[in-house]
Coordinates of C-alpha atoms and ligand atoms in Angstrom, one line a residue:
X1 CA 0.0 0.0 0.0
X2 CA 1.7 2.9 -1.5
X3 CA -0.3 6.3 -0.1
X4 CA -2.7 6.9 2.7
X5 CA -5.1 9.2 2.4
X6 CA -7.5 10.4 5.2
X7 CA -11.2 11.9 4.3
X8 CA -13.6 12.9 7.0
X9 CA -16.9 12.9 4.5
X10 CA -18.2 9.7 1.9
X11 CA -18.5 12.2 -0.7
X12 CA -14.9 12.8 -0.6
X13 CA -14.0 9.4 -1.9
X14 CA -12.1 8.7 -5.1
X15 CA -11.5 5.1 -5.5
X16 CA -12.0 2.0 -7.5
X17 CA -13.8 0.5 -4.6
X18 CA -16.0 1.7 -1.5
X19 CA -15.3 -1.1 1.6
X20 CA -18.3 -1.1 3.8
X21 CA -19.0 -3.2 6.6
X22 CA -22.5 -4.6 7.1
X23 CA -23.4 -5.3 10.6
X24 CA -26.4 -7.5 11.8
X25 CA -29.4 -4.2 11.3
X26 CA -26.6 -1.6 9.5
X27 CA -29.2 0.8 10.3
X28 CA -27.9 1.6 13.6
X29 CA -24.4 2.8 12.1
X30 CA -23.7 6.4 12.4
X31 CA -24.4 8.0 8.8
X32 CA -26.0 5.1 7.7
X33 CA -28.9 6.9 6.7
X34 CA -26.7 9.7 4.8
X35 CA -24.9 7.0 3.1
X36 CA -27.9 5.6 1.8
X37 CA -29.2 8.8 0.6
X38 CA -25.6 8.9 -1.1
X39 CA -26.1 5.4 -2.8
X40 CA -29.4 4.3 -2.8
X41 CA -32.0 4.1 -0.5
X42 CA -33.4 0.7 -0.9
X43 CA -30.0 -0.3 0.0
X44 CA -31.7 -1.7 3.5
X45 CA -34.6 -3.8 1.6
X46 CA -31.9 -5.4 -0.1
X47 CA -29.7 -6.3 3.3
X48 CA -33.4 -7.2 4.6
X49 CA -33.8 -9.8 1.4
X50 CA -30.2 -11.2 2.0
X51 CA -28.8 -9.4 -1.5
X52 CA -26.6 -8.0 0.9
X53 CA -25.2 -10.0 3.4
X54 CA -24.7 -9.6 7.0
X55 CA -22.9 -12.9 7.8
X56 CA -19.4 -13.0 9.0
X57 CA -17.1 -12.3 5.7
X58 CA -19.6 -12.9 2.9
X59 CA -19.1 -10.1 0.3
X60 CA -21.1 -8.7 -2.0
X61 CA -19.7 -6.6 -4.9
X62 CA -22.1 -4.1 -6.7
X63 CA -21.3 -1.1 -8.8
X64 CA -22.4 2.6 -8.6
X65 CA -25.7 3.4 -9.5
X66 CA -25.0 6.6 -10.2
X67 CA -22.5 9.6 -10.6
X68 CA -20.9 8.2 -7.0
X69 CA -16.9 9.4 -6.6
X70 CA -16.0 5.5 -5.8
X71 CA -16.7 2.9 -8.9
X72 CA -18.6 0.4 -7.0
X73 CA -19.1 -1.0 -3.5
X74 CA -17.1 -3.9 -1.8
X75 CA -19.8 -4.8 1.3
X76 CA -18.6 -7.0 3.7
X77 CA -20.8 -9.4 6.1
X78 CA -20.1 -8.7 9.4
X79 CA -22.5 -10.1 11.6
X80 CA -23.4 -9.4 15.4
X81 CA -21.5 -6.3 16.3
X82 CA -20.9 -7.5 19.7
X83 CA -19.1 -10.0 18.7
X84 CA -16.7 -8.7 16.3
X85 CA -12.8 -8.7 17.9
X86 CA -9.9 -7.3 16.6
X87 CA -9.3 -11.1 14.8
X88 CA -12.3 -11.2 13.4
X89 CA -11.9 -7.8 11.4
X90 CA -8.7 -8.6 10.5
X91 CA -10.1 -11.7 9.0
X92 CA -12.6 -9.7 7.2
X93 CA -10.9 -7.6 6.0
X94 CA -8.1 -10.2 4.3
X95 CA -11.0 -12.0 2.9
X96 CA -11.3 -8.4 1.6
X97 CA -7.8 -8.2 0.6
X98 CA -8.4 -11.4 -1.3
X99 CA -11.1 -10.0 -3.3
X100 CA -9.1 -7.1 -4.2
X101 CA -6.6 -9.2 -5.5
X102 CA -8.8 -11.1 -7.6
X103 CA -10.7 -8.1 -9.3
X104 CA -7.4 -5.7 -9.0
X105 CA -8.7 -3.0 -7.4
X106 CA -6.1 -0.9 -7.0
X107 CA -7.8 2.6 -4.8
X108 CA -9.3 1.3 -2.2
X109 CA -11.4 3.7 0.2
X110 CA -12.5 2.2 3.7
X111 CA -15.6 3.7 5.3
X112 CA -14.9 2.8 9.2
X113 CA -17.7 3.6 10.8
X114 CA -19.2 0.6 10.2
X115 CA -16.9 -2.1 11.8
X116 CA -16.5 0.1 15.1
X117 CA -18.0 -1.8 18.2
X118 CA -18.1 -0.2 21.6
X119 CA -14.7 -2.1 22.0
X120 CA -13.0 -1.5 18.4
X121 CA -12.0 2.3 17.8
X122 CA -11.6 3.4 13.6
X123 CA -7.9 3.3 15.0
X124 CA -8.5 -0.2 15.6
X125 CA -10.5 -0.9 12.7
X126 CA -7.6 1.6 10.0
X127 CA -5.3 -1.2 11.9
X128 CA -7.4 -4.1 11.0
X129 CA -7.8 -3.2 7.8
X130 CA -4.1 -2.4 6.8
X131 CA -3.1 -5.4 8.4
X132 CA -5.6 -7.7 6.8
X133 CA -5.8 -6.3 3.4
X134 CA -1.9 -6.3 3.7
X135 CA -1.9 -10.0 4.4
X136 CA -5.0 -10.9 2.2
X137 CA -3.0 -9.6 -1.0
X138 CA -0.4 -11.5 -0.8
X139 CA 1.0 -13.8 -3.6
X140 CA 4.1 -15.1 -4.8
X141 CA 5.0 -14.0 -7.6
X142 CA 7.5 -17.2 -9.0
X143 CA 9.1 -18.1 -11.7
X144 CA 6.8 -18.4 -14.6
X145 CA 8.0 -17.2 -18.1
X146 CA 4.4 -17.2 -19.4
X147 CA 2.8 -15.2 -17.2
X148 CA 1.6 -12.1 -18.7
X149 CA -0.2 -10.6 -15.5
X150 CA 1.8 -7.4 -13.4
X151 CA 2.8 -7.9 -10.1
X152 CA -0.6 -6.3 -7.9
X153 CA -0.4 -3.9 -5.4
X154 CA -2.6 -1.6 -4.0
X155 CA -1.4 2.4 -4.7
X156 CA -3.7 4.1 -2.7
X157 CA -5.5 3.6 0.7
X158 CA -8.4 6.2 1.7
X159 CA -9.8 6.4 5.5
X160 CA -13.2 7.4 5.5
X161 CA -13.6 8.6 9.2
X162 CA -13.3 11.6 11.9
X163 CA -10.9 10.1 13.9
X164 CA -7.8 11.4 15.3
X165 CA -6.0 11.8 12.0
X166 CA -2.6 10.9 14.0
X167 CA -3.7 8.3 15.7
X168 CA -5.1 7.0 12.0
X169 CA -1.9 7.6 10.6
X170 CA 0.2 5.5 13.3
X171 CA -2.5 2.3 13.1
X172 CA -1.8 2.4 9.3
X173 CA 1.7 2.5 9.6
X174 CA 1.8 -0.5 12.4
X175 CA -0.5 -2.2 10.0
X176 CA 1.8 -1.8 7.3
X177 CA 4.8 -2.9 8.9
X178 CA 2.9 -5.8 10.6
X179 CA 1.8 -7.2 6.7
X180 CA 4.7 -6.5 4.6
X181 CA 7.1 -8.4 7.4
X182 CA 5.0 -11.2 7.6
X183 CA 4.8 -11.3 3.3
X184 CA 8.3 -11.2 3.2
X185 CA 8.6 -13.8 5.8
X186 CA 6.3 -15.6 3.5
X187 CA 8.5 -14.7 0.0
X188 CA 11.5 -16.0 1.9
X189 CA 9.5 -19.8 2.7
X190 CA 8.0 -19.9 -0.8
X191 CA 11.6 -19.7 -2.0
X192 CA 12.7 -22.4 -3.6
X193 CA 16.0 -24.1 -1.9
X194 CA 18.6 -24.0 -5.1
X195 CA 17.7 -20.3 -4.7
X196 CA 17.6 -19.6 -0.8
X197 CA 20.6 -20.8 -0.1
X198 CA 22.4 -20.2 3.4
X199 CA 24.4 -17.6 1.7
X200 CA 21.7 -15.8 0.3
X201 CA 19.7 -16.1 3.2
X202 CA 22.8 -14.3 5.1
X203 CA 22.5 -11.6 2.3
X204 CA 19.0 -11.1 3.1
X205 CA 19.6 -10.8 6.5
X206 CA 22.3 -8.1 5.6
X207 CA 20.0 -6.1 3.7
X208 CA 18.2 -5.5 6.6
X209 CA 20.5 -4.9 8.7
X210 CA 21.2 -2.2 6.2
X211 CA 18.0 -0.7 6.4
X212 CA 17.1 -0.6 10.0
X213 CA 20.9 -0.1 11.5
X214 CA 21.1 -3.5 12.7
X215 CA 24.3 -4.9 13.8
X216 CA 25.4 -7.5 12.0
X217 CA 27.8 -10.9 12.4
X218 CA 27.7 -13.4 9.8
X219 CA 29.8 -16.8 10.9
X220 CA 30.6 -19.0 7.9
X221 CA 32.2 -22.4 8.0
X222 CA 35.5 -21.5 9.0
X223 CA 34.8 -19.4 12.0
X224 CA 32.3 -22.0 13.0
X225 CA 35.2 -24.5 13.4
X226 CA 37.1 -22.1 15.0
X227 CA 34.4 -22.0 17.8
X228 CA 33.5 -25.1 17.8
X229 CA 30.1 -25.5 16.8
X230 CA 30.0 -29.4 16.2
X231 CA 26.3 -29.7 15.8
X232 CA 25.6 -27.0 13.3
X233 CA 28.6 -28.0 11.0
X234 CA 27.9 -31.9 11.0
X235 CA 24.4 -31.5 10.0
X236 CA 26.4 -29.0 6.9
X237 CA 29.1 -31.7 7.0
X238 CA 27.8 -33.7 3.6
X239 CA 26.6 -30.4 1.8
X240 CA 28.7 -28.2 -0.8
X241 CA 26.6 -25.4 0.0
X242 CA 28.5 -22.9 3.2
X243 CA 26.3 -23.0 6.1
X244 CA 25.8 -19.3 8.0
X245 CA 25.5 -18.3 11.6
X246 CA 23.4 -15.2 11.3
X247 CA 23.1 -12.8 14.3
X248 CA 21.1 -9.5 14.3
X249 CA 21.5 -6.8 17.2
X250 CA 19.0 -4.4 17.8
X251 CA 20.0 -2.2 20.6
X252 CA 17.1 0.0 22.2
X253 CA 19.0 0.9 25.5
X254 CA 22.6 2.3 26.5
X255 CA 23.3 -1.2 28.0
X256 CA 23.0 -4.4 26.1
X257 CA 20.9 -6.1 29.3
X258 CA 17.5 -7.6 29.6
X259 CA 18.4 -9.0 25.9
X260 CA 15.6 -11.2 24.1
X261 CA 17.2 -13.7 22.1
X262 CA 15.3 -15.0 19.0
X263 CA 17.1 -18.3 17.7
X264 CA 15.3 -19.3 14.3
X265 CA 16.0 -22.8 12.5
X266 CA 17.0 -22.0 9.6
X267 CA 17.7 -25.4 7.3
X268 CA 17.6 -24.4 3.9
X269 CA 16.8 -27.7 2.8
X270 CA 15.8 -31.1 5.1
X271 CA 16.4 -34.4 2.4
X272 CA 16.6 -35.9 6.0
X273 CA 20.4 -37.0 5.7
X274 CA 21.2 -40.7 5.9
X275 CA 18.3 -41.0 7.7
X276 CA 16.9 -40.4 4.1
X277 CA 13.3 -39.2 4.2
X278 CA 10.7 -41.2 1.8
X279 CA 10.5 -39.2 -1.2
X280 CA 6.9 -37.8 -0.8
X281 CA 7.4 -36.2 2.8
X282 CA 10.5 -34.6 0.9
X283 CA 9.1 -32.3 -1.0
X284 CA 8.1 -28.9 0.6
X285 CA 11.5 -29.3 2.8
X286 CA 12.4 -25.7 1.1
X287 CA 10.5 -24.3 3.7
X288 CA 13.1 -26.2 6.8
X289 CA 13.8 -22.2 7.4
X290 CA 10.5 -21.1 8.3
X291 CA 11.3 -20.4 11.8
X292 CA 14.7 -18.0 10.3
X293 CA 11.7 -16.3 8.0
X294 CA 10.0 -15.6 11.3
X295 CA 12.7 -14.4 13.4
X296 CA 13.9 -12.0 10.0
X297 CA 10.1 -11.0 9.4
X298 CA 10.1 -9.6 13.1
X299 CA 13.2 -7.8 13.4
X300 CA 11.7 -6.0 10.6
X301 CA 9.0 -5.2 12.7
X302 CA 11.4 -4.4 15.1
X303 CA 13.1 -2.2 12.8
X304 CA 9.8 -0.4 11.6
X305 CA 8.6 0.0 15.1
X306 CA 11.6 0.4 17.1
X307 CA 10.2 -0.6 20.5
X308 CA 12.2 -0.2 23.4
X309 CA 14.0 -3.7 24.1
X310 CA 17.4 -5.0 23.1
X311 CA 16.8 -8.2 20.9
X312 CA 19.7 -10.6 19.7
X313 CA 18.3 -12.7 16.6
X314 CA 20.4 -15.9 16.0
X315 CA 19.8 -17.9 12.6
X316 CA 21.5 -21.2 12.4
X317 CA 21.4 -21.8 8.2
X318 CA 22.3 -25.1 6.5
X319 CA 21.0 -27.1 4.5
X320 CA 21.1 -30.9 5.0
X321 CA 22.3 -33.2 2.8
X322 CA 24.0 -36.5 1.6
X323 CA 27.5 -37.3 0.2
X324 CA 30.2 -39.2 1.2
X325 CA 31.3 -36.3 3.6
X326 CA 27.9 -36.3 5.2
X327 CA 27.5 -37.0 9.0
X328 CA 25.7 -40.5 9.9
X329 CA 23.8 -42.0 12.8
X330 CA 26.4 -43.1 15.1
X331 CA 28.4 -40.6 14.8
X332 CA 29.4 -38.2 18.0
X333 CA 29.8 -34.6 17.9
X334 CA 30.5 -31.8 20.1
X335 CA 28.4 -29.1 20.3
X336 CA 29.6 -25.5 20.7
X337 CA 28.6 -25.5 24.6
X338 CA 30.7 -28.6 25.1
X339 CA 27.8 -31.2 25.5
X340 CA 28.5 -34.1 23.1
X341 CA 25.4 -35.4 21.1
X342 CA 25.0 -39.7 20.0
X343 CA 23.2 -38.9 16.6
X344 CA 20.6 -41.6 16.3
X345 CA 18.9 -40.3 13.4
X346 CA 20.2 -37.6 11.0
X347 CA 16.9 -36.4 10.1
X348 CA 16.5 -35.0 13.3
X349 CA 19.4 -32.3 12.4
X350 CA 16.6 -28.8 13.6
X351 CA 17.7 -29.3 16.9
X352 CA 21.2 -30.0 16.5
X353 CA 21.9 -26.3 14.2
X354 CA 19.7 -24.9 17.3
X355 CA 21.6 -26.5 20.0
X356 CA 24.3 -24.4 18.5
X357 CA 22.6 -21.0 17.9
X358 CA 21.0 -20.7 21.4
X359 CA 24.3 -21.6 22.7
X360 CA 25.0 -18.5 20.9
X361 CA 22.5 -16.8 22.1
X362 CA 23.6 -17.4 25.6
X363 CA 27.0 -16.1 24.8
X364 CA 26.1 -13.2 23.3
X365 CA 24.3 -12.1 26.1
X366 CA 20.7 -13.0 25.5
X367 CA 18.2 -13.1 29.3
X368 CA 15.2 -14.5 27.4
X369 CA 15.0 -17.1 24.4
X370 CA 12.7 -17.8 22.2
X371 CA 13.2 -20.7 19.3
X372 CA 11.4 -21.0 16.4
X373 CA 11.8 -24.2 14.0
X374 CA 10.1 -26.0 12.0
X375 CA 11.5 -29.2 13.9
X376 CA 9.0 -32.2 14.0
X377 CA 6.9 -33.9 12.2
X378 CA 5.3 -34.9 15.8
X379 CA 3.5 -31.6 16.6
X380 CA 1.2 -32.2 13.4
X381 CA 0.2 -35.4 14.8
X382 CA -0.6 -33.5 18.0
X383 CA -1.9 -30.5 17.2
X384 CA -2.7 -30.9 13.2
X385 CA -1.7 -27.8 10.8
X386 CA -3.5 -24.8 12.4
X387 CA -1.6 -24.8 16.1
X388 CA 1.8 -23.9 16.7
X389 CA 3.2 -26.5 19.4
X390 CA 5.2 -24.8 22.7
X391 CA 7.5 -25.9 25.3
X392 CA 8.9 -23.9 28.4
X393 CA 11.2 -23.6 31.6
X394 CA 9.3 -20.9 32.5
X395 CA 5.5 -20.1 33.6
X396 CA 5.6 -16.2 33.9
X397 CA 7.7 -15.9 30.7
X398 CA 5.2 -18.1 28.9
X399 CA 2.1 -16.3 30.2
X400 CA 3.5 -13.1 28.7
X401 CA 4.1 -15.0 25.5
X402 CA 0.8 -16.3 25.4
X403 CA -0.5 -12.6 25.7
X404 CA 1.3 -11.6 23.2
X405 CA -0.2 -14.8 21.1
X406 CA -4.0 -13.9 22.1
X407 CA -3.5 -10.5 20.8
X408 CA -2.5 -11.6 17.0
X409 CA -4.8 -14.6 16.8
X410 CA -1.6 -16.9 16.3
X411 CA -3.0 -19.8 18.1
X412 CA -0.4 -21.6 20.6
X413 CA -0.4 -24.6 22.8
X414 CA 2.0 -26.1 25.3
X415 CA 2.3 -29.5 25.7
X416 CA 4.3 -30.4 29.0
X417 CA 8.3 -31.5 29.2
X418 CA 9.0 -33.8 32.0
X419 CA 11.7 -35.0 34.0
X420 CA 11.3 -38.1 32.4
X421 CA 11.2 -36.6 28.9
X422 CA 15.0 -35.2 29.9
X423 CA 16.0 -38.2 31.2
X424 CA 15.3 -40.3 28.1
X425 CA 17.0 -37.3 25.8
X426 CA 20.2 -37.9 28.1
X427 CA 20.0 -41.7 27.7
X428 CA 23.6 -42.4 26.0
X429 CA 25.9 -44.9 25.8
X430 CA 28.7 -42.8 24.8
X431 CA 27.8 -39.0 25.1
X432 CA 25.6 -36.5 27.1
X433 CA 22.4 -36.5 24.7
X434 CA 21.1 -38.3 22.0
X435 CA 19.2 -36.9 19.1
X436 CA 16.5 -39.2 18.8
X437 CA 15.2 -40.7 21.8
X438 CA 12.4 -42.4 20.1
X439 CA 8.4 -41.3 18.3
X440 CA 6.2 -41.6 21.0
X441 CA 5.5 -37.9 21.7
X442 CA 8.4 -36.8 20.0
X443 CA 7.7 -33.5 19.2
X444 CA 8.4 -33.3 23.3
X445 CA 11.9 -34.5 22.5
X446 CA 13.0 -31.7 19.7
X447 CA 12.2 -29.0 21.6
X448 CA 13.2 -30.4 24.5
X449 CA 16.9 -31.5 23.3
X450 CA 16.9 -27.8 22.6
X451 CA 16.0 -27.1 26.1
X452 CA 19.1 -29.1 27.3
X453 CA 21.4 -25.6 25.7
X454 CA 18.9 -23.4 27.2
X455 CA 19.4 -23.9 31.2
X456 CA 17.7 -21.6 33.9
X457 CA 17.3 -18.5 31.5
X458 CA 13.6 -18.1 30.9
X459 CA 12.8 -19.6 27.6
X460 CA 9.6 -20.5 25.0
X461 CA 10.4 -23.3 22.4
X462 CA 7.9 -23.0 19.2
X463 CA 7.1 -25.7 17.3
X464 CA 5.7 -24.3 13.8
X465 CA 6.0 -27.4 11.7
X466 CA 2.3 -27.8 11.2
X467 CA 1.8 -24.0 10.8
X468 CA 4.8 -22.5 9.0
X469 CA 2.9 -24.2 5.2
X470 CA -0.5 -24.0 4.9
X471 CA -1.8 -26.7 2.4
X472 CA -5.2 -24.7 1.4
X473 CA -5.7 -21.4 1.2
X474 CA -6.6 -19.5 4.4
X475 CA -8.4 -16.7 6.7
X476 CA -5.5 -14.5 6.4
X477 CA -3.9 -16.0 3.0
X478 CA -3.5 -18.5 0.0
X479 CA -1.9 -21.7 -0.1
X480 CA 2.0 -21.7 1.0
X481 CA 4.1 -20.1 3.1
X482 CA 1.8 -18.3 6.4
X483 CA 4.7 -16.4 8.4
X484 CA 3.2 -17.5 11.4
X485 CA 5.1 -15.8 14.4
X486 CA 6.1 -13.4 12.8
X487 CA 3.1 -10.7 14.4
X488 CA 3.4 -12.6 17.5
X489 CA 7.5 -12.5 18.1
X490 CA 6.9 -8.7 17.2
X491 CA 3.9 -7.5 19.1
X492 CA 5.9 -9.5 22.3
X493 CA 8.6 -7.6 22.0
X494 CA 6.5 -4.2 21.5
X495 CA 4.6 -5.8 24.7
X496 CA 8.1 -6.0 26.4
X497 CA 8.5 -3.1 25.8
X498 CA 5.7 -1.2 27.1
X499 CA 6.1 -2.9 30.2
X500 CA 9.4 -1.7 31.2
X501 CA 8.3 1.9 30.4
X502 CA 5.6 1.7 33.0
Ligands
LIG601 N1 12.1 -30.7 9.2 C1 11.6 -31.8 9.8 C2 10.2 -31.6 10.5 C3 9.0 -31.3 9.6 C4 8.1 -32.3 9.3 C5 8.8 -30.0 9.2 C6 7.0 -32.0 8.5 C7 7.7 -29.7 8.4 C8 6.8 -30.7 8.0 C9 12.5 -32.3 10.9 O1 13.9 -32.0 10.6 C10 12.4 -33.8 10.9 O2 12.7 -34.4 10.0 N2 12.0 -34.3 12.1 C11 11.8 -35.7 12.3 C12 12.4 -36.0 13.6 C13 12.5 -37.5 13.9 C14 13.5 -38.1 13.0 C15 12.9 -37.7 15.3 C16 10.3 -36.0 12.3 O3 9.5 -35.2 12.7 O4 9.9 -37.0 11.7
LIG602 ZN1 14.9 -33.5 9.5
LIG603 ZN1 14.2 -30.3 9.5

């Protein structure tokens, strides 16, 4: 969204399309009546004979009667008004978003009085909307050669309201920053892994850093050997492709202290290793590196926003592969904190690059952690494709999480780590931990193997393998790559934040 425009009066508007929201009796919304003088004043029969639709998210496209400023009306069902939430506009309005993209609208004017409840402000609702249309939008682009359609975008956003036109301003601008990070997030998993390599994704992260004064390390092979970092470099061990240790620092305060540390997975591509996965639950592996995209998406956010908390983003990038260099079950290794690992199964090489990167983390200052991977296949079976799967050392740390979760819809759930879970992830013959302690509840053991690295500082494991893809399009997108935790890792920080300042 290229402009923003603010208009206190409907017949102001110059557009493509008029968005208007139609609550259960629309009647009741202020300058209803005006509106209807404006378009047409049967427009109530027709929401009364169901040609326009009240329920939740149904649209209903119709053009301009007559010499109306706008081309034609987008009206969106929105159903009881007391039950509308901040989720369920955004929602709406993507399922806008998504209509926009089909009929390429590109001026889109947003009459707000009509979504406001006696909870949801037109700040909240400009939010909503920027946010949702932002994330409704989205497509990737590819690789076709015979695609003769230009890459959409919307040039122009109108407000129709009398708000505070600051306050509109700043909830468009969140919203904007919000979207585009989590559709880059989303570029970066669509990616295909001959062209996201760990080098490139290094060079994404430097572009960044670039652009929102980041500090910047990049580690490549040669300094990881230097340091030691066994785990990361045998899962790179059978690969020609350079893996990358990618940190970001933010700093918000004069001292680097109370540091949040987000490690992201960042495996570039999972064939499984040795431990060869079957050829069908390879494909889609490009997107082993969802949990990187969602740490990069919100440090963008974190650049955009600049909230006041010092954040530390570690990205562990390889991509895992076979040759006669490669590592093999059996094999021993040393991480970089010293613990040495049995590997028992080479597919199970998310936890090993993280063992590394929150050991990292650690060292680099971080008072908080927060990892994000794409790690098992076992939180799918547990929680199926719409919940992101959590782990933690840490109740208070996790209830502030989980605040930060409610407030972006991203739905999370913990499943518990035992002392007995830690004991079987320490069962070894020959070294401190084993990779693979076995399928029974095993998306318990990833994150938990990555708890081993982690020790008393507060810390939130997130398990995204079920979310990261979506196999169908969605409420808030199409088919692919979501970016989930992106809004969430963000709006924690931003919550962090806040709190510190009180
Ligand atoms: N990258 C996979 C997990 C995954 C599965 C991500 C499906 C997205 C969709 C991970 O590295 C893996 O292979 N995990 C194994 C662990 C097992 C060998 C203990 C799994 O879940 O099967
Ligand atoms: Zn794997
Ligand atoms: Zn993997």
């Amino acid at each position: 969204m290229k402009t923003l425009s603010i208009e206190t009066e409907l017949s102001k508007v110059t557009a493509d399309v008029l968005v208007v929201g139609v609550p259960e009796h629309p009647e009741n919304v202020e300058g209803w009546a005006a509106f209807a003088d404006s378009f047409s004043s049967r427009i109530l029969d027709w929401v009364r004979a169901g040609d326009i639709k009240t329920g939740f998210k149904e649209i209903v496209k119709m053009p301009s009667l007559s010499e109306q400023s706008y081309k034609r009306v987008l009206f969106v069902g929105l159903g009881a008004p007391k039950d509308l939430t901040e989720e369920k506009l955004r929602q709406a309005f993507a399922a806008v978003g998504k209509e926009l993209l089909v009929s390429k609208y590109e001026n889109v004017a947003i009459w707000t009085a009509p979504f406001t409840t006696e909870e949801l402000t037109c700040a909240d609702v400009a939010y909503a909307a920027t946010e949702g249309i932002g994330l409704g939008t989205y497509k990737f682009e590819g690789y076709r050669t015979d695609s003769n359609e230009k890459d959409f975008s919307i040039e122009s956003l109108q407000f129709i309201s009398s708000y505070d036109e600051d306050e509109l301003k700043a909830a468009f601008a969140v919203g904007q920053a919000y979207a585009s990070a989590v559709n880059e997030a989303r570029n970066l998993v669509n990616m295909p892994p001959n062209l996201l390599t760990p080098t490139k994704l290094a060079e994404y992260a430097e572009e960044l850093a670039a652009k929102y004064d980041f500090e910047i390390e990049t580690l490549g092979k040669k300094e990881m050997e230097e340091l030691g970092m066994g785990a990361i470099l045998a899962v790179n061990k059978g690969s020609v492709e350079e893996p990358r240790l990618i940190v970001l620092k933010y700093t918000a305060t004069e001292k680097w202290e109370d540091v949040v540390g987000l490690v992201g997975k960042g495996v570039t591509y999972d064939t499984g290793g040795y431990s060869l996965k079957p050829r069908e639950s390879m494909v889609g592996m490009k997107g082993d590196m969802g949990g990187a995209a969602a740490v990069l998406g919100a440090m963008a956010i974190i650049g955009e926003l600049r909230p006041a908390r010092n954040v530390i983003a570690v990205i562990g990038a390889t991509d895992n592969m076979i040759s006669g260099e490669a590592f093999k079950p059996d094999d021993v290794i040393t991480s970089l904190s010293g613990k040495t690992i049995e590997v028992l199964n080479t597919d199970a090489e998310g936890r090993l690059v993280l063992a590394d990167a929150v050991t990292y983390a650690k060292q680099s200052g971080a008072n908080y952690l927060i990892d994000v991977a794409t790690l098992t296949g076992g939180v799918i079976v547990a929680l199926g494709n719409d919940k992101t799967g959590a782990l933690t050392n840490n109740e208070a740390f996790f209830e502030e999480f989980m605040e930060a979760s409610l407030e972006t819809g991203e739905f999370v759930w913990r499943l518990p780590l035992t002392e007995n879970d830690k004991k079987r992830i320490r069962k070894s013959d020959v070294a401190d931990l084993n990779n693979s302690p076995g399928r029974d509840g095993h998306m318990i053991f990833g994150g938990g193997f990555v708890g081993e690295f982690v020790g008393e500082t507060p810390w939130v494991h997130l398990d995204i393998a079920g979310t990261s893809d979506a196999s169908a399009p969605h409420d808030l997108g199409p088919k692919g790559a979501t970016g989930v935790m992106v809004r969430t890792l963000a709006t924690l920080i931003e919550r962090m934040a806040e709190k510190d300042s009180e």
